């Protein structure tokens, strides 16, 4: 789910190509996934989350994975999912900006259902660069947790 | 006594979440707070009083992605 269009500044760390600039991210990404394997089922939703109803699109999913950019939106999203969808596993990330420091990334488990991939010494993206290696590390850290949750290995 | 991010500290009567964040230097601009596993919305930080023997998790959230 996304509402954005592909911009040139995304290409250094997000999985789009130069000739996709200007296209809706969800459509471009679905196309790229289908280039890898046309049989993969992708439900691409072009939608901007609205404060107060952020949980709406995620009622039926098995795991929610947060990949927002702005800290305030991240915090509101986490708050709304945990309060309105009790019982829904949520994976979120904080501390994606900058480079290096991979060994500081850890999973904080807050309660039964919130898994926060966190680097609490990382700078905010307002004060440091966003580059592919750290963004990919965090994204894969989240995906790795999702597999554990989906396979039932993360529940007590 | 209360426990905040695994550290045991003294409980103070009449202390709100906001006061506690300030006292423990955890008053980052944006934080997620859970008390005894329960998520506390940020607009209640100045109204919710900390009870003795609470276990509190505070995690700062920063931008990036």
XYZ file of N, CA and C in Angstrom:
663
model
N 0.832 -1.190 0.000
C 0.000 0.000 0.000
C 0.871 1.246 0.000
N 0.510 2.202 -0.829
C 1.243 3.462 -0.923
C 0.342 4.445 -1.652
N 0.692 5.710 -1.614
C -0.102 6.694 -2.383
C 0.793 7.509 -3.306
N 2.115 7.262 -3.194
C 3.103 8.091 -3.861
C 3.341 7.685 -5.299
N 4.003 8.598 -6.014
C 4.513 8.255 -7.343
C 6.032 8.096 -7.254
N 6.579 7.316 -8.166
C 8.029 7.090 -8.190
C 8.734 8.393 -8.561
N 9.739 8.754 -7.734
C 10.543 9.943 -8.023
C 11.989 9.525 -8.222
N 12.730 10.378 -8.920
C 14.131 10.054 -9.199
C 14.906 9.831 -7.899
N 14.564 10.601 -6.852
C 15.286 10.500 -5.584
C 15.024 9.174 -4.852
N 14.038 8.406 -5.292
C 13.759 7.101 -4.661
C 14.674 6.011 -5.188
N 15.249 6.228 -6.383
C 15.871 5.120 -7.120
C 17.113 4.551 -6.447
N 17.741 5.332 -5.556
C 18.963 4.830 -4.908
C 18.671 3.790 -3.841
N 17.425 3.650 -3.422
C 17.165 2.712 -2.332
C 15.828 1.983 -2.430
N 14.992 2.339 -3.385
C 13.705 1.653 -3.515
C 13.683 0.916 -4.845
N 12.868 -0.151 -4.923
C 13.008 -1.076 -6.047
C 12.195 -0.663 -7.269
N 12.606 0.464 -7.864
C 11.976 0.955 -9.096
C 13.077 1.238 -10.106
N 12.641 1.430 -11.360
C 13.589 1.712 -12.429
C 13.363 3.116 -12.976
N 14.395 3.610 -13.655
C 14.377 4.981 -14.160
C 13.139 5.259 -15.012
N 12.779 4.286 -15.863
C 11.645 4.534 -16.770
C 10.283 4.449 -16.056
N 10.315 4.215 -14.741
C 9.046 4.167 -13.989
C 8.777 5.476 -13.236
N 9.672 6.446 -13.382
C 9.480 7.737 -12.696
C 8.130 8.335 -13.109
N 7.374 8.767 -12.124
C 6.077 9.381 -12.405
C 4.915 8.403 -12.274
N 5.211 7.098 -12.263
C 4.120 6.119 -12.150
C 3.760 5.898 -10.683
N 2.556 5.415 -10.447
C 2.166 5.080 -9.079
C 3.089 3.979 -8.566
N 3.584 4.175 -7.333
C 4.515 3.185 -6.777
C 3.912 1.788 -6.705
N 2.654 1.706 -6.305
C 2.060 0.368 -6.133
C 1.987 -0.386 -7.465
N 1.685 0.347 -8.555
C 1.613 -0.312 -9.862
C 2.994 -0.691 -10.381
N 3.966 0.210 -10.176
C 5.329 -0.063 -10.627
C 5.900 -1.274 -9.884
N 5.618 -1.346 -8.579
C 6.169 -2.441 -7.783
C 5.521 -3.781 -8.159
N 4.209 -3.735 -8.401
C 3.529 -4.969 -8.819
C 4.126 -5.481 -10.136
N 4.381 -4.528 -11.042
C 4.985 -4.892 -12.331
C 6.366 -5.546 -12.117
N 7.157 -4.961 -11.214
C 8.498 -5.493 -10.986
C 8.463 -6.878 -10.341
N 7.521 -7.071 -9.424
C 7.380 -8.394 -8.793
C 6.959 -9.414 -9.852
N 6.053 -9.003 -10.740
C 5.586 -9.930 -11.778
C 6.634 -10.213 -12.839
N 7.626 -9.318 -12.962
C 8.750 -9.618 -13.869
C 9.598 -10.748 -13.285
N 9.674 -10.784 -11.942
C 10.429 -11.858 -11.286
C 9.653 -13.166 -11.393
N 8.369 -13.104 -11.089
C 7.542 -14.312 -11.156
C 6.076 -13.912 -11.374
N 5.566 -14.133 -12.568
C 4.202 -13.698 -12.889
C 3.125 -14.400 -12.062
N 3.476 -15.512 -11.385
C 2.435 -16.230 -10.648
C 2.234 -15.696 -9.225
N 3.085 -14.747 -8.805
C 2.932 -14.209 -7.443
C 1.668 -13.360 -7.373
N 0.856 -13.602 -6.333
C -0.370 -12.818 -6.161
C -0.053 -11.520 -5.425
N -0.305 -10.394 -6.066
C -0.039 -9.097 -5.443
C -1.340 -8.299 -5.394
N -1.680 -7.849 -4.209
C -2.820 -6.932 -4.113
C -2.261 -5.537 -3.854
N -2.243 -4.702 -4.869
C -1.635 -3.379 -4.760
C -2.724 -2.350 -4.489
N -2.567 -1.616 -3.392
C -3.608 -0.648 -3.014
C -3.023 0.758 -3.022
N -3.545 1.601 -3.903
C -3.090 2.981 -3.962
C -3.970 3.818 -3.031
N -3.438 4.097 -1.851
C -4.259 4.767 -0.846
C -3.378 5.507 0.148
N -3.791 6.705 0.520
C -3.072 7.431 1.572
C -3.775 7.165 2.895
N -3.022 6.735 3.891
C -3.612 6.457 5.201
C -4.087 7.759 5.827
N -5.267 7.693 6.430
C -5.792 8.891 7.098
C -5.820 8.661 8.601
N -5.316 9.653 9.317
C -5.331 9.591 10.763
C -6.767 9.359 11.238
N -6.950 8.391 12.131
C -8.291 8.086 12.629
C -8.873 6.829 12.008
N -8.378 6.469 10.809
C -8.874 5.227 10.188
C -7.729 4.431 9.587
N -6.543 4.570 10.181
C -5.354 3.932 9.622
C -5.430 2.411 9.620
N -6.229 1.849 10.543
C -6.264 0.396 10.663
C -7.168 -0.246 9.604
N -8.077 0.551 9.016
C -9.097 0.037 8.098
C -8.589 -0.989 7.071
N -7.546 -0.648 6.287
C -7.146 -1.569 5.219
C -6.500 -2.865 5.730
N -6.192 -2.945 7.008
C -5.388 -4.070 7.505
C -6.168 -5.068 8.357
N -7.497 -4.923 8.356
C -8.311 -5.771 9.229
C -8.153 -7.255 8.947
N -7.941 -7.607 7.668
C -7.929 -9.028 7.302
C -6.530 -9.623 7.144
N -5.478 -8.826 7.300
C -4.136 -9.360 7.023
C -3.610 -10.188 8.209
N -2.613 -11.041 7.935
C -2.029 -11.867 8.996
C -1.008 -11.094 9.819
N -0.227 -10.246 9.130
C 0.803 -9.456 9.816
C 0.817 -8.067 9.188
N 0.909 -7.034 10.011
C 1.049 -5.671 9.490
C 2.530 -5.298 9.553
N 3.070 -4.791 8.437
C 4.465 -4.339 8.409
C 4.485 -2.848 8.091
N 4.999 -2.091 9.043
C 5.060 -0.632 8.876
C 6.329 -0.278 8.115
N 6.185 0.553 7.067
C 7.362 1.030 6.318
C 7.155 2.490 5.932
N 6.696 3.270 6.901
C 6.444 4.696 6.663
C 7.744 5.464 6.840
N 7.744 6.735 6.453
C 8.996 7.482 6.588
C 9.008 8.438 7.784
N 7.912 9.158 7.984
C 7.898 10.208 8.992
C 7.629 9.662 10.407
N 8.419 10.111 11.376
C 8.329 9.561 12.733
C 6.942 9.728 13.350
N 6.361 10.901 13.125
C 5.048 11.161 13.708
C 3.990 10.199 13.147
N 4.064 9.996 11.816
C 3.111 9.070 11.178
C 3.345 7.648 11.668
N 4.621 7.273 11.805
C 4.955 5.942 12.331
C 4.304 5.727 13.691
N 4.492 6.704 14.581
C 3.972 6.565 15.943
C 2.446 6.501 15.946
N 1.786 7.350 15.121
C 0.314 7.304 15.062
C -0.162 5.975 14.515
N 0.557 5.478 13.510
C 0.171 4.198 12.895
C 0.273 3.065 13.921
N 1.397 3.008 14.624
C 1.598 1.966 15.640
C 0.482 2.043 16.687
N 0.211 3.281 17.127
C -0.831 3.511 18.125
C -2.198 2.997 17.633
N -2.563 3.384 16.412
C -3.889 3.003 15.904
C -4.021 1.495 15.686
N -2.978 0.880 15.153
C -3.050 -0.571 14.903
C -3.181 -1.316 16.239
N -2.332 -0.950 17.215
C -2.356 -1.678 18.492
C -3.661 -1.472 19.246
N -4.206 -0.259 19.162
C -5.428 0.008 19.919
C -6.672 -0.525 19.226
N -6.687 -0.493 17.882
C -7.919 -0.841 17.167
C -7.933 -2.260 16.613
N -6.758 -2.857 16.454
C -6.718 -4.240 15.969
C -6.007 -5.134 16.983
N -6.605 -5.284 18.169
C -5.933 -6.114 19.175
C -5.792 -7.542 18.648
N -4.646 -8.138 18.888
C -4.441 -9.498 18.399
C -3.743 -9.554 17.062
N -3.517 -8.379 16.447
C -2.852 -8.353 15.141
C -1.365 -8.101 15.323
N -0.522 -9.031 14.843
C 0.918 -8.786 14.963
C 1.347 -7.574 14.122
N 2.199 -6.739 14.687
C 2.670 -5.537 13.996
C 4.193 -5.485 14.050
N 4.790 -5.322 12.876
C 6.239 -5.138 12.793
C 6.482 -3.702 12.365
N 7.318 -2.990 13.114
C 7.603 -1.596 12.769
C 9.105 -1.376 12.843
N 9.568 -0.267 12.273
C 11.005 0.006 12.267
C 11.270 1.451 12.650
N 12.362 1.646 13.368
C 12.795 3.005 13.703
C 14.315 3.065 13.673
N 14.844 4.080 13.005
C 16.302 4.220 12.943
C 16.882 3.705 11.650
N 16.209 4.046 10.556
C 16.595 3.527 9.237
C 17.667 4.391 8.576
N 17.734 5.661 8.962
C 18.615 6.605 8.261
C 20.091 6.358 8.560
N 20.954 6.984 7.744
C 22.396 6.913 7.941
C 23.017 5.684 7.302
N 24.247 5.391 7.721
C 24.952 4.229 7.186
C 25.791 3.625 8.307
N 26.262 2.401 8.086
C 27.057 1.735 9.129
C 26.187 1.341 10.316
N 26.846 0.911 11.382
C 26.123 0.628 12.635
C 25.131 -0.513 12.557
N 25.324 -1.426 11.602
C 24.356 -2.518 11.446
C 24.232 -3.346 12.726
N 25.346 -3.454 13.480
C 25.327 -4.284 14.690
C 24.460 -3.689 15.799
N 24.022 -2.439 15.623
C 23.143 -1.842 16.643
C 21.672 -2.203 16.444
N 21.337 -2.720 15.265
C 19.931 -3.025 14.988
C 19.496 -4.223 15.831
N 18.340 -4.087 16.466
C 17.832 -5.208 17.254
C 16.310 -5.232 17.197
N 15.741 -6.354 17.597
C 14.288 -6.442 17.664
C 13.852 -6.208 19.095
N 13.061 -5.152 19.299
C 12.482 -4.932 20.618
C 11.085 -5.510 20.595
N 10.821 -6.389 21.517
C 9.486 -6.937 21.578
C 8.725 -6.201 22.673
N 7.711 -5.464 22.269
C 6.939 -4.686 23.246
C 5.583 -5.332 23.390
N 5.400 -6.086 24.464
C 4.152 -6.821 24.622
C 4.165 -8.005 23.678
N 3.007 -8.562 23.467
C 2.935 -9.808 22.722
C 3.014 -9.605 21.217
N 2.597 -8.420 20.742
C 2.332 -8.312 19.311
C 3.033 -7.175 18.596
N 3.877 -6.435 19.297
C 4.614 -5.375 18.606
C 6.092 -5.728 18.564
N 6.594 -5.845 17.351
C 8.011 -6.134 17.142
C 8.619 -4.911 16.502
N 9.518 -4.245 17.210
C 10.095 -3.024 16.686
C 11.554 -3.264 16.314
N 11.835 -3.148 15.005
C 13.221 -3.242 14.544
C 13.821 -1.887 14.805
N 14.793 -1.844 15.697
C 15.190 -0.538 16.193
C 16.698 -0.373 16.262
N 17.132 0.832 15.951
C 18.501 1.252 16.238
C 18.338 2.568 16.971
N 18.443 2.522 18.293
C 18.105 3.735 19.043
C 19.218 4.779 19.030
N 20.347 4.473 18.391
C 21.377 5.514 18.247
C 21.349 6.133 16.858
N 20.499 5.621 15.987
C 20.497 6.108 14.608
C 19.956 7.525 14.532
N 20.465 8.307 13.576
C 19.946 9.657 13.387
C 18.585 9.609 12.707
N 17.870 10.731 12.764
C 16.623 10.861 12.017
C 16.972 11.192 10.570
N 16.064 10.853 9.648
C 16.331 11.182 8.242
C 16.267 12.690 7.991
N 15.814 13.446 9.000
C 15.864 14.907 8.857
C 17.300 15.409 8.983
N 18.156 14.602 9.604
C 19.524 15.071 9.843
C 20.596 14.183 9.221
N 20.188 13.137 8.518
C 21.192 12.285 7.872
C 20.633 11.696 6.575
N 21.523 11.096 5.806
C 21.125 10.561 4.501
C 20.314 9.271 4.650
N 19.541 8.986 3.615
C 18.886 7.684 3.503
C 19.595 6.945 2.379
N 20.225 5.836 2.708
C 20.946 5.105 1.662
C 20.554 3.629 1.659
N 20.756 3.027 0.490
C 20.247 1.678 0.235
C 20.639 0.632 1.290
N 21.923 0.566 1.695
C 22.274 -0.560 2.579
C 21.469 -0.614 3.866
N 21.331 0.532 4.545
C 20.596 0.502 5.822
C 19.098 0.321 5.615
N 18.567 0.945 4.569
C 17.137 0.788 4.295
C 16.845 -0.688 4.001
N 17.725 -1.299 3.198
C 17.535 -2.715 2.863
C 17.701 -3.609 4.088
N 18.700 -3.284 4.947
C 18.890 -4.066 6.180
C 17.622 -4.068 7.023
N 17.072 -2.881 7.240
C 15.866 -2.762 8.068
C 14.681 -3.462 7.421
N 14.529 -3.272 6.101
C 13.391 -3.879 5.398
C 13.487 -5.403 5.487
N 14.689 -5.924 5.309
C 14.858 -7.377 5.377
C 14.730 -7.898 6.806
N 15.138 -7.062 7.759
C 14.965 -7.412 9.181
C 13.471 -7.585 9.472
N 12.673 -6.651 8.941
C 11.213 -6.737 9.122
C 10.656 -7.979 8.423
N 11.112 -8.231 7.204
C 10.611 -9.384 6.439
C 10.973 -10.698 7.133
N 12.183 -10.733 7.700
C 12.654 -11.920 8.395
C 11.776 -12.234 9.616
N 11.403 -11.162 10.339
C 10.493 -11.315 11.485
C 9.125 -11.796 11.028
N 8.672 -11.267 9.886
C 7.343 -11.636 9.378
C 7.288 -13.140 9.115
N 8.357 -13.689 8.574
C 8.381 -15.137 8.309
C 8.262 -15.912 9.623
N 9.013 -15.476 10.635
C 8.919 -16.162 11.933
C 7.497 -16.113 12.489
N 6.869 -14.936 12.361
C 5.501 -14.786 12.887
C 4.536 -15.664 12.098
N 4.663 -15.620 10.764
C 3.744 -16.393 9.920
C 3.898 -17.895 10.153
N 5.107 -18.317 10.489
C 5.325 -19.745 10.751
C 5.005 -20.108 12.195
N 4.538 -19.120 12.962
C 4.087 -19.405 14.326
C 5.195 -19.594 15.321
N 6.384 -19.101 14.990
C 7.517 -19.328 15.901
C 7.722 -18.193 16.881
N 6.873 -17.169 16.784
C 7.103 -16.003 17.626
C 6.069 -15.848 18.732
N 5.131 -16.760 18.776
C 4.117 -16.648 19.832
C 4.514 -17.460 21.050
N 4.176 -16.926 22.215
C 4.459 -17.657 23.446
C 3.444 -18.798 23.599
N 8.448 0.896 43.798
C 9.383 0.819 42.677
C 8.634 0.623 41.358
N 9.146 1.207 40.318
C 8.625 0.919 38.978
C 9.798 0.482 38.100
N 9.463 -0.129 36.973
C 10.530 -0.563 36.078
C 10.337 0.138 34.742
N 11.380 0.801 34.291
C 11.281 1.497 33.000
C 12.419 1.020 32.098
N 12.051 0.460 30.973
C 13.008 -0.173 30.046
C 13.973 -1.106 30.781
N 13.416 -1.882 31.696
C 14.198 -2.890 32.400
C 14.977 -2.366 33.597
N 14.915 -1.054 33.828
C 15.673 -0.463 34.937
C 14.703 -0.140 36.069
N 15.067 -0.520 37.294
C 14.183 -0.259 38.431
C 14.455 1.137 38.978
N 13.392 1.927 39.111
C 13.550 3.252 39.712
C 12.430 3.495 40.727
N 12.620 4.536 41.503
C 11.679 4.880 42.561
C 10.331 5.309 41.963
N 9.230 4.908 42.618
C 7.896 5.360 42.206
C 7.578 6.667 42.883
N 7.020 7.616 42.150
C 6.631 8.889 42.757
C 5.140 9.075 42.629
N 4.513 9.378 43.740
C 3.064 9.562 43.741
C 2.679 10.772 42.879
N 1.609 10.621 42.108
C 1.092 11.753 41.320
C 1.930 12.087 40.093
N 2.743 11.135 39.655
C 3.585 11.404 38.492
C 2.895 10.911 37.214
N 2.799 11.784 36.223
C 2.192 11.383 34.952
C 3.277 10.769 34.058
N 2.836 10.205 32.939
C 3.798 9.656 31.978
C 4.749 10.754 31.513
N 4.150 11.918 31.213
C 4.967 13.037 30.747
C 6.046 13.413 31.766
N 5.657 13.474 33.050
C 6.634 13.787 34.115
C 7.728 12.731 34.171
N 7.310 11.472 34.060
C 8.267 10.369 34.170
C 9.271 10.400 33.011
N 8.778 10.699 31.809
C 9.672 10.767 30.652
C 10.721 11.856 30.854
N 10.279 12.956 31.463
C 11.197 14.057 31.720
C 12.213 13.656 32.788
N 11.729 13.029 33.860
C 12.609 12.640 34.973
C 13.677 11.649 34.509
N 13.318 10.766 33.570
C 14.250 9.723 33.156
C 15.015 10.090 31.881
N 14.878 11.364 31.469
C 15.532 11.831 30.242
C 15.136 11.029 29.010
N 13.895 10.530 28.998
C 13.419 9.786 27.829
C 12.412 10.631 27.050
N 12.463 11.946 27.258
C 11.495 12.816 26.593
C 11.931 13.187 25.178
N 12.107 12.140 24.350
C 12.388 12.345 22.930
C 11.143 12.963 22.284
N 11.333 13.565 21.097
C 10.156 14.198 20.460
C 9.006 13.208 20.225
N 9.337 11.989 19.766
C 8.272 11.019 19.481
C 8.622 9.673 20.094
N 7.751 9.203 20.974
C 8.001 7.929 21.646
C 6.744 7.061 21.646
N 6.981 5.757 21.740
C 5.897 4.808 21.966
C 5.998 4.402 23.434
N 4.873 4.434 24.141
C 4.887 4.062 25.558
C 3.874 2.945 25.812
N 4.374 1.899 26.461
C 3.474 0.844 26.910
C 3.632 0.685 28.412
N 2.502 0.569 29.110
C 2.554 0.312 30.545
C 1.913 -1.044 30.801
N 2.665 -1.934 31.431
C 2.215 -3.313 31.658
C 1.637 -3.911 30.375
N 2.341 -3.651 29.280
C 1.956 -4.232 27.991
C 0.856 -3.499 27.266
N 0.299 -2.459 27.888
C -0.820 -1.755 27.262
C -0.343 -0.449 26.634
N -0.711 -0.294 25.369
C -0.336 0.900 24.615
C -1.045 2.144 25.165
N -0.273 3.214 25.392
C -0.878 4.460 25.865
C -0.810 5.506 24.736
N -1.974 5.994 24.277
C -1.945 7.009 23.210
C -1.218 8.261 23.684
N -0.506 8.914 22.768
C 0.351 10.036 23.182
C -0.433 11.229 23.737
N -1.719 11.364 23.295
C -2.483 12.499 23.822
C -2.926 12.273 25.276
N -2.565 11.120 25.845
C -2.909 10.882 27.252
C -1.688 10.923 28.179
N -0.522 11.233 27.599
C 0.711 11.225 28.408
C 0.644 12.185 29.601
N -0.109 13.276 29.444
C -0.152 14.245 30.545
C -1.296 13.953 31.526
N -2.111 12.920 31.215
C -3.250 12.624 32.105
C -3.104 11.309 32.865
N -2.294 10.402 32.311
C -2.221 9.074 32.917
C -1.166 9.060 34.019
N -1.592 8.688 35.214
C -0.668 8.608 36.348
C -0.024 7.229 36.401
N 1.244 7.214 36.778
C 1.969 5.958 36.902
C 1.617 5.309 38.241
N 1.219 4.035 38.178
C 0.936 3.327 39.438
C 2.191 2.613 39.917
N 2.257 2.446 41.234
C 3.400 1.733 41.802
C 3.453 0.320 41.215
N 4.665 -0.195 41.072
C 4.925 -1.542 40.535
C 4.629 -1.689 39.041
N 4.451 -0.561 38.354
C 4.223 -0.646 36.906
C 5.511 -1.013 36.188
N 5.321 -1.640 35.024
C 6.458 -1.900 34.153
C 6.227 -1.109 32.865
N 7.180 -0.224 32.557
C 6.969 0.730 31.469
C 8.023 0.530 30.385
N 7.555 0.481 29.145
C 8.463 0.432 28.001
C 8.357 1.738 27.241
N 9.505 2.330 26.963
C 9.535 3.584 26.209
C 10.507 3.423 25.046
N 10.016 3.641 23.842
C 10.912 3.527 22.682
C 10.793 4.774 21.811
N 11.932 5.434 21.557
C 11.882 6.595 20.669
C 11.674 6.152 19.219
N 10.951 6.950 18.465
C 10.729 6.668 17.042
C 11.343 7.813 16.235
N 12.195 7.470 15.290
C 12.774 8.519 14.438
C 12.398 8.291 12.980
N 12.476 9.376 12.210
C 12.085 9.326 10.796
C 13.107 8.576 9.958
N 12.620 8.074 8.821
C 13.510 7.414 7.856
C 12.815 6.283 7.169
N 13.136 6.065 5.902
C 12.528 4.949 5.190
C 12.605 5.130 3.696
